[in-house]
CSV table of C-alpha atoms in Angstrom, one decimal:
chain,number,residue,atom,x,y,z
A,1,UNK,CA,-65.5,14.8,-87.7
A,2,UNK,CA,-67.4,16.9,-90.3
A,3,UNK,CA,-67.9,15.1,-93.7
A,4,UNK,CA,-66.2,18.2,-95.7
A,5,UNK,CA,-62.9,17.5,-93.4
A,6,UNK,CA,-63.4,14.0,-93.6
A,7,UNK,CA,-63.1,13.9,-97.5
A,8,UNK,CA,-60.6,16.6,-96.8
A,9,UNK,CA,-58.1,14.5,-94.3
A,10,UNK,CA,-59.0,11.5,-97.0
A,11,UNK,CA,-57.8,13.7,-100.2
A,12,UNK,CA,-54.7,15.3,-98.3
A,13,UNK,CA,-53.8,11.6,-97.2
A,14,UNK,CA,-54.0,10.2,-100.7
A,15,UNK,CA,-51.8,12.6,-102.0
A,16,UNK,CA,-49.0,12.5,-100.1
A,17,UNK,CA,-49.2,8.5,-100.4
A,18,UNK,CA,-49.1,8.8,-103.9
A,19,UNK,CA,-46.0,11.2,-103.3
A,20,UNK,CA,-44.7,8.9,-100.6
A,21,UNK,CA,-44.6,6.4,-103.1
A,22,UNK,CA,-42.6,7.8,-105.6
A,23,UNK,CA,-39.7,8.4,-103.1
A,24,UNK,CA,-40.0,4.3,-101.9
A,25,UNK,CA,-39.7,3.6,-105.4
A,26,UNK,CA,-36.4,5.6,-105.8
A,27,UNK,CA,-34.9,4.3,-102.7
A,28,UNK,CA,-36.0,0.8,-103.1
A,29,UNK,CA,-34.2,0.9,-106.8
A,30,UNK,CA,-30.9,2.9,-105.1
A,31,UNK,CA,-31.1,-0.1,-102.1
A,32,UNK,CA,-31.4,-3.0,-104.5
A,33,UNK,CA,-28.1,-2.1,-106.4
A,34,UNK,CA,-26.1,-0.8,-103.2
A,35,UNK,CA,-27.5,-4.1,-101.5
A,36,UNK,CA,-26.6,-5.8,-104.9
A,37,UNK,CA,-30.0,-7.6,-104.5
A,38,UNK,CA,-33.0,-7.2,-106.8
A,39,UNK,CA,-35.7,-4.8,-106.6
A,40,UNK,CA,-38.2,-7.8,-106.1
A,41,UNK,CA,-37.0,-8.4,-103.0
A,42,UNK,CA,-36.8,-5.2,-101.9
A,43,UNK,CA,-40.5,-4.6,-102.6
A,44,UNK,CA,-41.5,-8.0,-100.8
A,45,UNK,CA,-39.2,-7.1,-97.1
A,46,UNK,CA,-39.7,-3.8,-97.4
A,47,UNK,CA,-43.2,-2.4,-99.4
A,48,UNK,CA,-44.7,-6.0,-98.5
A,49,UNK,CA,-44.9,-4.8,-94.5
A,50,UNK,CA,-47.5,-2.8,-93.4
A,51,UNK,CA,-47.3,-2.1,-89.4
A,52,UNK,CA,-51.1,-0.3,-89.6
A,53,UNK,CA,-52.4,-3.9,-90.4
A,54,UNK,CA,-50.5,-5.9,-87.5
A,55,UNK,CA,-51.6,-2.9,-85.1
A,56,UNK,CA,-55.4,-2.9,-86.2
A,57,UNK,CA,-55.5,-6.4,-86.3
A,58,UNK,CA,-53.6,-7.3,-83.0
A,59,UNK,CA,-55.7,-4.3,-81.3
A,60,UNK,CA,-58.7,-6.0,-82.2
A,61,UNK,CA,-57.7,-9.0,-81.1
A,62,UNK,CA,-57.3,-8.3,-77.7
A,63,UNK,CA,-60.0,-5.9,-77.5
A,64,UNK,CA,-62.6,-9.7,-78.9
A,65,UNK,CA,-63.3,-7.9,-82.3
A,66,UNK,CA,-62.9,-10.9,-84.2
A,67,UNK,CA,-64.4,-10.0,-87.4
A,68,UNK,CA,-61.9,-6.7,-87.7
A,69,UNK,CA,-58.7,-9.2,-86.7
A,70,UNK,CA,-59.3,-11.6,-89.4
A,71,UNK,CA,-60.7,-8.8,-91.7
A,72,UNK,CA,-56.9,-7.4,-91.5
A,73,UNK,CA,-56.1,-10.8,-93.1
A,74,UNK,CA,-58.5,-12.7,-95.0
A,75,UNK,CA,-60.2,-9.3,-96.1
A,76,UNK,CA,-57.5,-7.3,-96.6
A,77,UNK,CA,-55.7,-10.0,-98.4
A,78,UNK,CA,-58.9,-10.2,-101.2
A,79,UNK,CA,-59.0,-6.2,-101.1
A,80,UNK,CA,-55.0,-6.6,-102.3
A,81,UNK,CA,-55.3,-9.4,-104.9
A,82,UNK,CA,-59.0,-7.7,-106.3
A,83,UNK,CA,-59.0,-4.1,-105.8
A,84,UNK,CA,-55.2,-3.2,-105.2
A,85,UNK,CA,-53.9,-5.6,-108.2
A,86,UNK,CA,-57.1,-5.2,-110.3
A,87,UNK,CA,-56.7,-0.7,-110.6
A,88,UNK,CA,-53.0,-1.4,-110.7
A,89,UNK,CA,-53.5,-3.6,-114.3
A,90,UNK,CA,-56.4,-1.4,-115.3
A,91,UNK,CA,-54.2,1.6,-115.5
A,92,UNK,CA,-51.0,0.0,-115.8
A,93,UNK,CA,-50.9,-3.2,-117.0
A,94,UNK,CA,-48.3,-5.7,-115.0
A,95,UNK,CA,-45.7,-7.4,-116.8
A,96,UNK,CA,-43.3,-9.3,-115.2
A,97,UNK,CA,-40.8,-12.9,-115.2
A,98,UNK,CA,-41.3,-14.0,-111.8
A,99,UNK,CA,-39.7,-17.8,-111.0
A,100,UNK,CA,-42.6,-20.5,-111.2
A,101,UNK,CA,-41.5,-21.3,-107.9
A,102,UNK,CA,-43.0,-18.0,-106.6
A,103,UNK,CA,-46.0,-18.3,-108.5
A,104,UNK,CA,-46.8,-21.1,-106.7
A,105,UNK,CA,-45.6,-20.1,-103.5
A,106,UNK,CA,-48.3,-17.1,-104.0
A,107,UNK,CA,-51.2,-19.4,-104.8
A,108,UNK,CA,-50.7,-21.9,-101.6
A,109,UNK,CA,-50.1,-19.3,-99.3
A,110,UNK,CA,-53.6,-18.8,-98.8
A,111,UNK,CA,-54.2,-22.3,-98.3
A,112,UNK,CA,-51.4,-22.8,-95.5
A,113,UNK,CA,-52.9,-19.7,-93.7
A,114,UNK,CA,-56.6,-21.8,-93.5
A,115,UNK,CA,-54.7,-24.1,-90.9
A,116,UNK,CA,-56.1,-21.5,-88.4
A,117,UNK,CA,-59.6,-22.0,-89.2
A,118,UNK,CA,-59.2,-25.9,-88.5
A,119,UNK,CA,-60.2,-25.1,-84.7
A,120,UNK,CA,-62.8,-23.1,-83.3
A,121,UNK,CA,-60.8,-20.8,-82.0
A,122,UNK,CA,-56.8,-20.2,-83.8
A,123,UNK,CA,-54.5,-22.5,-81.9
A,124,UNK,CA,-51.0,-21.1,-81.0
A,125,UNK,CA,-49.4,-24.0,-82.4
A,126,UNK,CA,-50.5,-22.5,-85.8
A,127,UNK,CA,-49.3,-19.6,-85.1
A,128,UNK,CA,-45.9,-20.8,-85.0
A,129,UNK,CA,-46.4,-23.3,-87.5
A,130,UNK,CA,-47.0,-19.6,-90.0
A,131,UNK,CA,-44.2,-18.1,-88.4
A,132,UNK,CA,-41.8,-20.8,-89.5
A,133,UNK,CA,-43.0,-21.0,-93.2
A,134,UNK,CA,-43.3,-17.2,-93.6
A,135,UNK,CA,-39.2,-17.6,-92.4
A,136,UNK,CA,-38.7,-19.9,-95.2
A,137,UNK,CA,-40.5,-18.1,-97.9
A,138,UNK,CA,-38.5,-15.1,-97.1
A,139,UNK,CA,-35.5,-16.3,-97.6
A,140,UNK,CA,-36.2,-18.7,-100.3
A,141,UNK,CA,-37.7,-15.7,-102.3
A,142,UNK,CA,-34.1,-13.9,-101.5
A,143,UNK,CA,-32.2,-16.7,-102.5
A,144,UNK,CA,-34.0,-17.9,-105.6
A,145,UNK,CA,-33.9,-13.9,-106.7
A,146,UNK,CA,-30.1,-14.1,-106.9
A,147,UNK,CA,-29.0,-13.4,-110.8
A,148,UNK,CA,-33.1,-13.8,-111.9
A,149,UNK,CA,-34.1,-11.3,-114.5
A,150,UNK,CA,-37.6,-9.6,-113.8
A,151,UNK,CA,-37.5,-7.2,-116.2
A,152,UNK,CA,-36.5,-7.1,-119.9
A,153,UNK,CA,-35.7,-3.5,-120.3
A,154,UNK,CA,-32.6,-2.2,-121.0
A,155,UNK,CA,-33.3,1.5,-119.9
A,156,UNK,CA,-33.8,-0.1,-116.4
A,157,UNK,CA,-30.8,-2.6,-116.5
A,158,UNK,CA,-28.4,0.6,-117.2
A,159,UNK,CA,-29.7,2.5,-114.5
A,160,UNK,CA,-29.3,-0.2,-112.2
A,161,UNK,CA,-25.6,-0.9,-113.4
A,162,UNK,CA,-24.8,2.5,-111.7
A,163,UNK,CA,-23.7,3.5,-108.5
A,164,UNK,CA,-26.2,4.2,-105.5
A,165,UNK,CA,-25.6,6.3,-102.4
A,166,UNK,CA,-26.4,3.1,-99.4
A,167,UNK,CA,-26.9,6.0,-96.8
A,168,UNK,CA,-29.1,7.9,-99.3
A,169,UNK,CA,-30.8,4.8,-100.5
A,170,UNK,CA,-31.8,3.7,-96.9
A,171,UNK,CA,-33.2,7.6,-96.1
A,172,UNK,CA,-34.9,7.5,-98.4
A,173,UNK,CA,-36.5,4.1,-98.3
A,174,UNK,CA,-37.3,5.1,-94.6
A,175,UNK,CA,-38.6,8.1,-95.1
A,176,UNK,CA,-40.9,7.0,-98.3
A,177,UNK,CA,-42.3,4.8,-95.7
A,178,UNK,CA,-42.9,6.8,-93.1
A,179,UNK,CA,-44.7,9.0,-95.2
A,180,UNK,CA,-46.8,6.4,-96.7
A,181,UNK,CA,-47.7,5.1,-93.1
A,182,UNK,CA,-48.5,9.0,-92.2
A,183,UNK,CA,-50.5,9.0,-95.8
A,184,UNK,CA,-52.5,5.7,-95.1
A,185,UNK,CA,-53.0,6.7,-91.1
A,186,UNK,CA,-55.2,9.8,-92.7
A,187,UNK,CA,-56.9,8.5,-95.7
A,188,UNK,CA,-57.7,5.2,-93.0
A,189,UNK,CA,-59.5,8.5,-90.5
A,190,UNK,CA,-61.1,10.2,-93.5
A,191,UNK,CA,-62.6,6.6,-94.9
A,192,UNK,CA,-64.2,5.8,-91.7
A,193,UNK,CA,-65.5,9.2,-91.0
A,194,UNK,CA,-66.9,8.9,-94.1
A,195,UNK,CA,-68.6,5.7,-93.6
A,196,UNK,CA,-68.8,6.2,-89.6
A,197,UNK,CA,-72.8,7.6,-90.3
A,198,UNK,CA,-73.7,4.5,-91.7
A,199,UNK,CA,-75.3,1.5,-90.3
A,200,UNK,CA,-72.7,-1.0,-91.4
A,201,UNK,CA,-73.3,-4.9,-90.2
A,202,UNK,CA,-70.5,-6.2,-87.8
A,203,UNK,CA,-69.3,-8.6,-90.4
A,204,UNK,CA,-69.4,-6.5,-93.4
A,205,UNK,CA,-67.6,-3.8,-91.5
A,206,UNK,CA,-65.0,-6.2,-90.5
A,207,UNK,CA,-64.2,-8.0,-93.7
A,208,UNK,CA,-65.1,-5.3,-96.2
A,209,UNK,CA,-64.9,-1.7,-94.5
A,210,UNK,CA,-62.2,-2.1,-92.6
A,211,UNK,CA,-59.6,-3.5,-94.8
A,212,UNK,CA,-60.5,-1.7,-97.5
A,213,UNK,CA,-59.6,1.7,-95.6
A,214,UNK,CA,-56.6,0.5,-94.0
A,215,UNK,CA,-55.5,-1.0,-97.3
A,216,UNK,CA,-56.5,1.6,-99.8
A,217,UNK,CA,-52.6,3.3,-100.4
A,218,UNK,CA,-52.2,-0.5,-101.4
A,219,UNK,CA,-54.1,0.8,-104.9
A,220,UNK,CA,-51.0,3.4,-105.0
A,221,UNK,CA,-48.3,0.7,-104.2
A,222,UNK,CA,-49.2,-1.4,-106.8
A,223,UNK,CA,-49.9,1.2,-109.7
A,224,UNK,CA,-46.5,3.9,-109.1
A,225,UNK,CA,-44.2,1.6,-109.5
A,226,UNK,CA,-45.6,0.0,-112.7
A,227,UNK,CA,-46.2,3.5,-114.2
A,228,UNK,CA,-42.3,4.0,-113.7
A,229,UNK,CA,-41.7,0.9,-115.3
A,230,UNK,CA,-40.6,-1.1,-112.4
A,231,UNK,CA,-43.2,-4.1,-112.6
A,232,UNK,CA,-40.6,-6.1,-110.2
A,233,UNK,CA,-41.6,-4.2,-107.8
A,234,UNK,CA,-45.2,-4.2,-107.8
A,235,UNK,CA,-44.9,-7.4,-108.0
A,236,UNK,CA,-42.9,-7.9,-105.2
A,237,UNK,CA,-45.0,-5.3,-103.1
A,238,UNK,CA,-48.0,-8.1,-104.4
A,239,UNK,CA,-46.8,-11.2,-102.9
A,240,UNK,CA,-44.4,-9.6,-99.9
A,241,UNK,CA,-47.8,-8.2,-98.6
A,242,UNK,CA,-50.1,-11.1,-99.5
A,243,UNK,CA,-47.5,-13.5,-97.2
A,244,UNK,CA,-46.9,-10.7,-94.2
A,245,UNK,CA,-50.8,-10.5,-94.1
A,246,UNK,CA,-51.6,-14.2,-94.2
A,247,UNK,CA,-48.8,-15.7,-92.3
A,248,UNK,CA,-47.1,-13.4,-90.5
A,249,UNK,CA,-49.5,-11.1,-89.3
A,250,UNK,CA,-52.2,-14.6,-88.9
A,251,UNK,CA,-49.3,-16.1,-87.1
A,252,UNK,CA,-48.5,-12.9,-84.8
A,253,UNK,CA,-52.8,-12.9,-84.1
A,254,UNK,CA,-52.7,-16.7,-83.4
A,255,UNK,CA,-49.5,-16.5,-80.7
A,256,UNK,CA,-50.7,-13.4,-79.0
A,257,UNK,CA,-54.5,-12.6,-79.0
A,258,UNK,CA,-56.2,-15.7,-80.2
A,259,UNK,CA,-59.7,-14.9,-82.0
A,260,UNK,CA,-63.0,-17.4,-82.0
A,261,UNK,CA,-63.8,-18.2,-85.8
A,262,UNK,CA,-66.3,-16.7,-87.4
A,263,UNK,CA,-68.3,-19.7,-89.7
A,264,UNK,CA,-68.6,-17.2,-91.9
A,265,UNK,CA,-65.0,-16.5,-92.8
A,266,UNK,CA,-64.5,-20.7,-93.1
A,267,UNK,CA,-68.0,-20.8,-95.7
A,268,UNK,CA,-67.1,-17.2,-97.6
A,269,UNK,CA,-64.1,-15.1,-97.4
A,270,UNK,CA,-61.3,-18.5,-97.0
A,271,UNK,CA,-62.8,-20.4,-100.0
A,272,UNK,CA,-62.9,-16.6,-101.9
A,273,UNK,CA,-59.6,-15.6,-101.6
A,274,UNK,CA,-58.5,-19.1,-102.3
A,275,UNK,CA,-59.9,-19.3,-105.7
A,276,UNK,CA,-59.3,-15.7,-106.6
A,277,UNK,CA,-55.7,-16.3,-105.9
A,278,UNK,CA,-55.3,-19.2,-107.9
A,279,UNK,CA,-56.7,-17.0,-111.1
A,280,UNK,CA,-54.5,-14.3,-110.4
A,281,UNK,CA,-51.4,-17.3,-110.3
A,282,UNK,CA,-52.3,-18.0,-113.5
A,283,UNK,CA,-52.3,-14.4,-115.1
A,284,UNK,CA,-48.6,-14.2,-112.6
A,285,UNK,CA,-47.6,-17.3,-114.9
A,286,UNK,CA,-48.4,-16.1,-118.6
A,287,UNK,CA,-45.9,-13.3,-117.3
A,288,UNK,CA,-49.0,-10.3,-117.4
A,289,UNK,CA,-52.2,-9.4,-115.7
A,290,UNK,CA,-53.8,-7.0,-118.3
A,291,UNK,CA,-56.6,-4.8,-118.3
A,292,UNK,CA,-59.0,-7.5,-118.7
A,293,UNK,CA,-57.6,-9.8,-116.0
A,294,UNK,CA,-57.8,-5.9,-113.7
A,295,UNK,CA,-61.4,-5.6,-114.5
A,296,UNK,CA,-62.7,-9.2,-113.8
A,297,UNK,CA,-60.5,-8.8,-110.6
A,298,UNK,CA,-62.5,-5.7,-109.7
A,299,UNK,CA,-65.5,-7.5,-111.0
A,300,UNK,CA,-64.8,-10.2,-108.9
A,301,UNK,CA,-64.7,-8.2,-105.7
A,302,UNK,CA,-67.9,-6.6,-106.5
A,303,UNK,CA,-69.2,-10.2,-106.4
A,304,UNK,CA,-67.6,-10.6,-102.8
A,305,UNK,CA,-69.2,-7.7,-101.9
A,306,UNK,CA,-72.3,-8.5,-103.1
A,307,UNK,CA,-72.4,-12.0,-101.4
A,308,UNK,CA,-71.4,-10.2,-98.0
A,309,UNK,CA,-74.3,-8.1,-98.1
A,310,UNK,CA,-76.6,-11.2,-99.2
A,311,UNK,CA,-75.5,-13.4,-96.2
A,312,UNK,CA,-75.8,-10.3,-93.8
């Protein structure tokens, strides 16, 4: 593909995400009061799953690409937390009351995921172990939702007090997905055309490259919601994706297509996303992650970046 329609398929594509996204918003909103559940949990089931990750990552792992599979989780998990999270603040700072209990659900999930870098190469009995805790965090995040206040906004709490539509909710909750799959599919083709001329190491293009152009409408996830004033669900968007991507899609990788261990991910990107977690916990916990805590995030992946290159 020629560069010119490259950047052109890349533009078109991140348009109609950020449109896409709009229309999630709205029927994520009319589906948490016809559902008479909160728009958190909407944003975690729903925004939280991505099926172009679990395809490129299970696809590489049966095709032996190692690096790409666990790129689609332990780099694509830092991409969301640094890059997604970290433009999000910078141009619309998050504030949100999320339970403590999520907070710290958030911070260990990274942790639990390492359990598949304990063997050479990821057992299947990790892959279930994932599947059973990603279960329970589900629906202890449901439960633990019921009757929580996110927001402290009384614009939003009246609009939510009215009546929504269930059958126009759900289209359009469907359809603002669809779209934003369609949106992601061709900014994903115009990214790697992009970068396609370029001599890009197998591990760099594995934990940096590829997640980062499968994961860049993530950027638009997180920031069109807070501009409409619905922090709950960027903030449910934030952890529902960070615990599809490293336990569910980890545990569907493990059970399936088993991948050998790259030492590198176990020395680098498992300790990295680790401690950048953790930080970002505690800006969850004071309730807001400003513009400063966006820019060290984005600083922060630089860094990652940076070491990638350095070890390669």
């Amino acid at each position: 593909m020629p560069p010119i329609l490259a950047l052109l398929v890349f533009v078109i594509g991140a348009g109609l995400t950020i449109w896409a996204t709009d229309i999630l918003v709205d029927g994520l909103v009319g589906l948490s009061v016809a559902l008479k559940v909160s728009a958190f949990v909407a944003g975690v089931v729903l925004s939280g799953f991505e099926a172009e990750n679990i395809a490129v990552g299970l696809t590489a792992s049966l095709n032996g690409s190692s690096q790409i599979a666990l790129g689609t989780i332990y780099g694509g998990a830092i991409f969301l937390v640094c890059v997604a999270l970290g433009i999000g603040a910078l141009l619309f700072p998050l504030e949100v009351n999320l339970p403590k209990g999520f907070i710290i659900l958030f911070a260990l999930s990274p942790v639990i995921s390492g359990l598949t870098l304990l063997e050479p190469v990821t057992p299947r009995w990790v892959g279930v172990v994932l599947l059973l805790v990603f279960v329970v965090a589900i629906v202890y995040l449901i439960k633990a939702s019921h009757g929580h206040n996110f927001l402290i906004n009384k614009e939003i709490e009246e609009a939510e007090e009215e009546k929504s539509s269930l059958p126009k909710a759900v289209l359009l909750t469907l359809g603002g997905i669809g779209l934003i799959t369609l949106g992601g599919e061709l900014v994903t083709q115009g990214a790697e055309n992009i970068i396609g001329g370029f001599g890009i190491p197998a591990a760099i293009m594995g934990m940096v490259v590829t997640p980062a152009a499968i994961e860049l409408e993530e950027i638009i996830r997180q920031a069109v919601p807070s501009k409409s004033g619905r922090h709950d669900i960027s903030a449910g968007n934030l952890i529902g994706t960070l615990l599809y991507f490293l336990l569910f899609n980890n545990a569907i990788i493990a059970l399936l297509a088993p991948v050998k261990i790259d030492p590198q991910v176990v020395r680098l990107d498992f300790p990295f996303l680790v401690g950048i977690t953790f930080i970002t916990a505690v800006f969850l916990w004071r309730g807001k992650v400003g513009r400063g805590a966006g820019l060290f995030l984005l600083i922060s992946y630089l860094v990652y970046v940076g070491l990638h290159f350095i070890t390669n």
